[in-house]
Structure formats: structure tokens, C-alpha cells
Amino acid sequence: MKLIHYSLFIITLLFLSSCAKEDSSDVNQDKIYTDYELFYNKNTDKTVAVAKFKFGGITGTILELTDGATVTFNGDLLTYNAWYSGHVKEYAGMITSGTFVYTDVDGSVFTNATPSMDTASFDPNFTTIVKSQANTFTWLGNSLAANESIGLFVGSWTWGEDALFFQNQLGATNLIMGITQMSNLAEGTSTVYMDRTKHATNIQGTSNGGIIRSKYRALNAQVQVVP
């Protein structure tokens, strides 16, 4: 998913989307799509467990669990949070694994353990991005395993002057930052974000399926973007 700036425009969109939700008890329970995420952010040293429920599929109507439906992470009840459009609990420090348990209105129980979480970090020598030539970015950490990816986002405080890069090739240890992708980057200081994600789709769930992922965000890097 693309990392974004804290702009008024995006905040407004998130707020409006969070309002467009329904109660889970009002829909066919077998048509609920589940999206689980365990996310550790090293910049804040905080882990967030998030469970999202949607009616009809990944782009369907956001649901809030009601009338006895619940979701827990490692035994802790998750409560609905409009900002996340899902059920959430935050933890201090790094949690690398855990189990979500979702119980629907009909009493059906779905149990899913998170994929293993791996880490990645920036090379201290990664201080400059040259816009006029392709750059090879190599992270510090293991090569990519199956169903794993690295996402890199470069952005300034000006909306639209950013770039997103993605690598999910099995065994990869780097990614290429192409000239076309970097064309909108503002020259000067930019912040670079890096997420390492592992996902699984063969989960316990309804006929509409779902996804579960573990995500690790490295300490952000400050770089100079030059022509």
C-alpha cells in the first residue's frame, strides 16, 4: 500500500471513508472479507494489530462488528477505530507474531496466525538519490522470501513530489529506482520510508476469503535528492 503525506486532502478522504460503514450484523456473514495486519513501526517503537471487515470483498463496505461479533489478537479484544476503518489495539514495543480470532454473529470462529515478521534497515551510506540516473537501492537484511515484499516511498512535504518503489521477487536483495519513477521528486531533502511485508491468503475465513500480513517499518532515512 502507498505511504502518504499528512495532507488535509487525504485526512478528509479518510474521515469520509470512515463514516461510510455498516454494522456487521446487517449483512450475510458468509460475504464478509477479512483483512488482518500486525504492523511494527521502529520510528515509534509501537506495534498495531488491525482487523478490518468488509462486505462483499476487498473494496466492499466497511463493517463494524456488532451484536456479539468480536475479534481478538493474542486474547486482547480489538475495538473499532474510525481512523483505521477497523478494529485496533496498540502495543508498546515490537511484537513479531500473534493470532487473530474472529467470531461472527452466527458464532462461527476463524483463527489465523500472522506470518513471520522479518526486518530490514537502510544502509548508513544511503544519503543521496540522483534523479538523472537509475539508482540501485540495497537494504540491510535478508533476501526476500516467498510472499514477501519491500516497499520504498520517497516524499517531501509537497503533495505529488514523491515516488514509490516495490520489490517482491523471490531472493531479491535490492530494487531499482528508475528515472521515470523519480521524475516528480522534489530536489532537496526528502524522507524515505521502507516497509517489509509478508502476507498469506490461505486463511480461515468466509467464502469471500481474506488476507493476513505482518509488516515491519524501518527507521526512516533522510536523503538529498539531486538532479
XYZ file of N, CA and C in Angstrom, residues 7 25 32 39 41 43 59 63 68 82 93 107 109-110 126 132 135-136 140-141 145 151 166 177 189 213 218 226-227:
87
model
N -1.637 15.261 4.560
C -2.240 16.438 3.922
C -3.704 16.529 4.307
N -23.741 -7.088 11.716
C -24.934 -7.905 11.932
C -25.984 -7.711 10.840
N -18.481 -11.683 4.277
C -17.575 -10.732 4.925
C -16.125 -11.084 4.585
N 1.494 -4.681 12.522
C 2.396 -3.663 11.975
C 3.275 -3.094 13.082
N 6.273 -0.345 13.826
C 6.930 0.849 13.304
C 8.109 1.185 14.222
N 10.084 3.613 14.084
C 10.170 5.049 14.369
C 9.422 5.421 15.645
N -12.873 -4.368 -1.741
C -13.281 -2.972 -1.944
C -14.707 -2.730 -1.450
N -17.178 -2.557 7.641
C -18.082 -3.061 8.671
C -17.503 -2.863 10.062
N -22.554 -9.002 19.255
C -21.844 -10.180 19.737
C -20.674 -10.620 18.897
N -12.256 4.578 13.886
C -12.630 5.142 12.593
C -11.418 5.516 11.745
N 6.442 -1.357 22.081
C 7.495 -2.277 21.708
C 7.135 -3.119 20.494
N -21.767 -17.104 15.465
C -20.972 -17.934 16.351
C -19.854 -18.700 15.674
N -16.209 -19.304 14.301
C -14.937 -18.806 14.794
C -13.844 -19.076 13.756
N -13.069 -18.041 13.458
C -11.976 -18.141 12.489
C -10.685 -17.721 13.182
N 23.382 5.343 2.416
C 22.287 5.769 1.556
C 21.869 7.183 1.963
N 18.739 11.888 -12.287
C 19.058 11.762 -13.708
C 19.567 10.379 -14.098
N 18.981 4.358 -9.873
C 19.692 4.086 -8.629
C 19.374 2.657 -8.171
N 20.388 1.943 -7.722
C 20.174 0.630 -7.118
C 20.117 0.799 -5.610
N 19.603 -3.473 4.109
C 20.352 -4.334 5.014
C 19.376 -5.315 5.629
N 19.611 -6.594 5.390
C 18.701 -7.615 5.884
C 18.646 -8.789 4.936
N 11.771 -13.641 0.962
C 11.226 -14.991 0.958
C 9.928 -14.999 0.151
N 8.650 -2.300 0.178
C 8.113 -1.092 -0.415
C 8.934 0.106 0.039
N 8.815 -0.756 -5.498
C 8.310 -2.004 -4.946
C 9.128 -3.178 -5.483
N 15.557 1.983 -8.664
C 14.799 3.226 -8.677
C 14.994 3.862 -10.054
N 15.939 17.965 0.472
C 15.787 16.929 1.497
C 14.448 16.214 1.372
N -1.277 -10.245 7.140
C 0.082 -9.819 6.841
C 0.793 -9.360 8.116
N 11.086 0.212 8.864
C 12.425 0.569 9.336
C 12.460 2.017 9.815
N 19.127 14.981 -5.741
C 19.906 15.882 -6.592
C 19.575 15.622 -8.043
N 19.844 16.591 -8.935
C 19.497 16.422 -10.372
C 20.205 15.219 -11.003
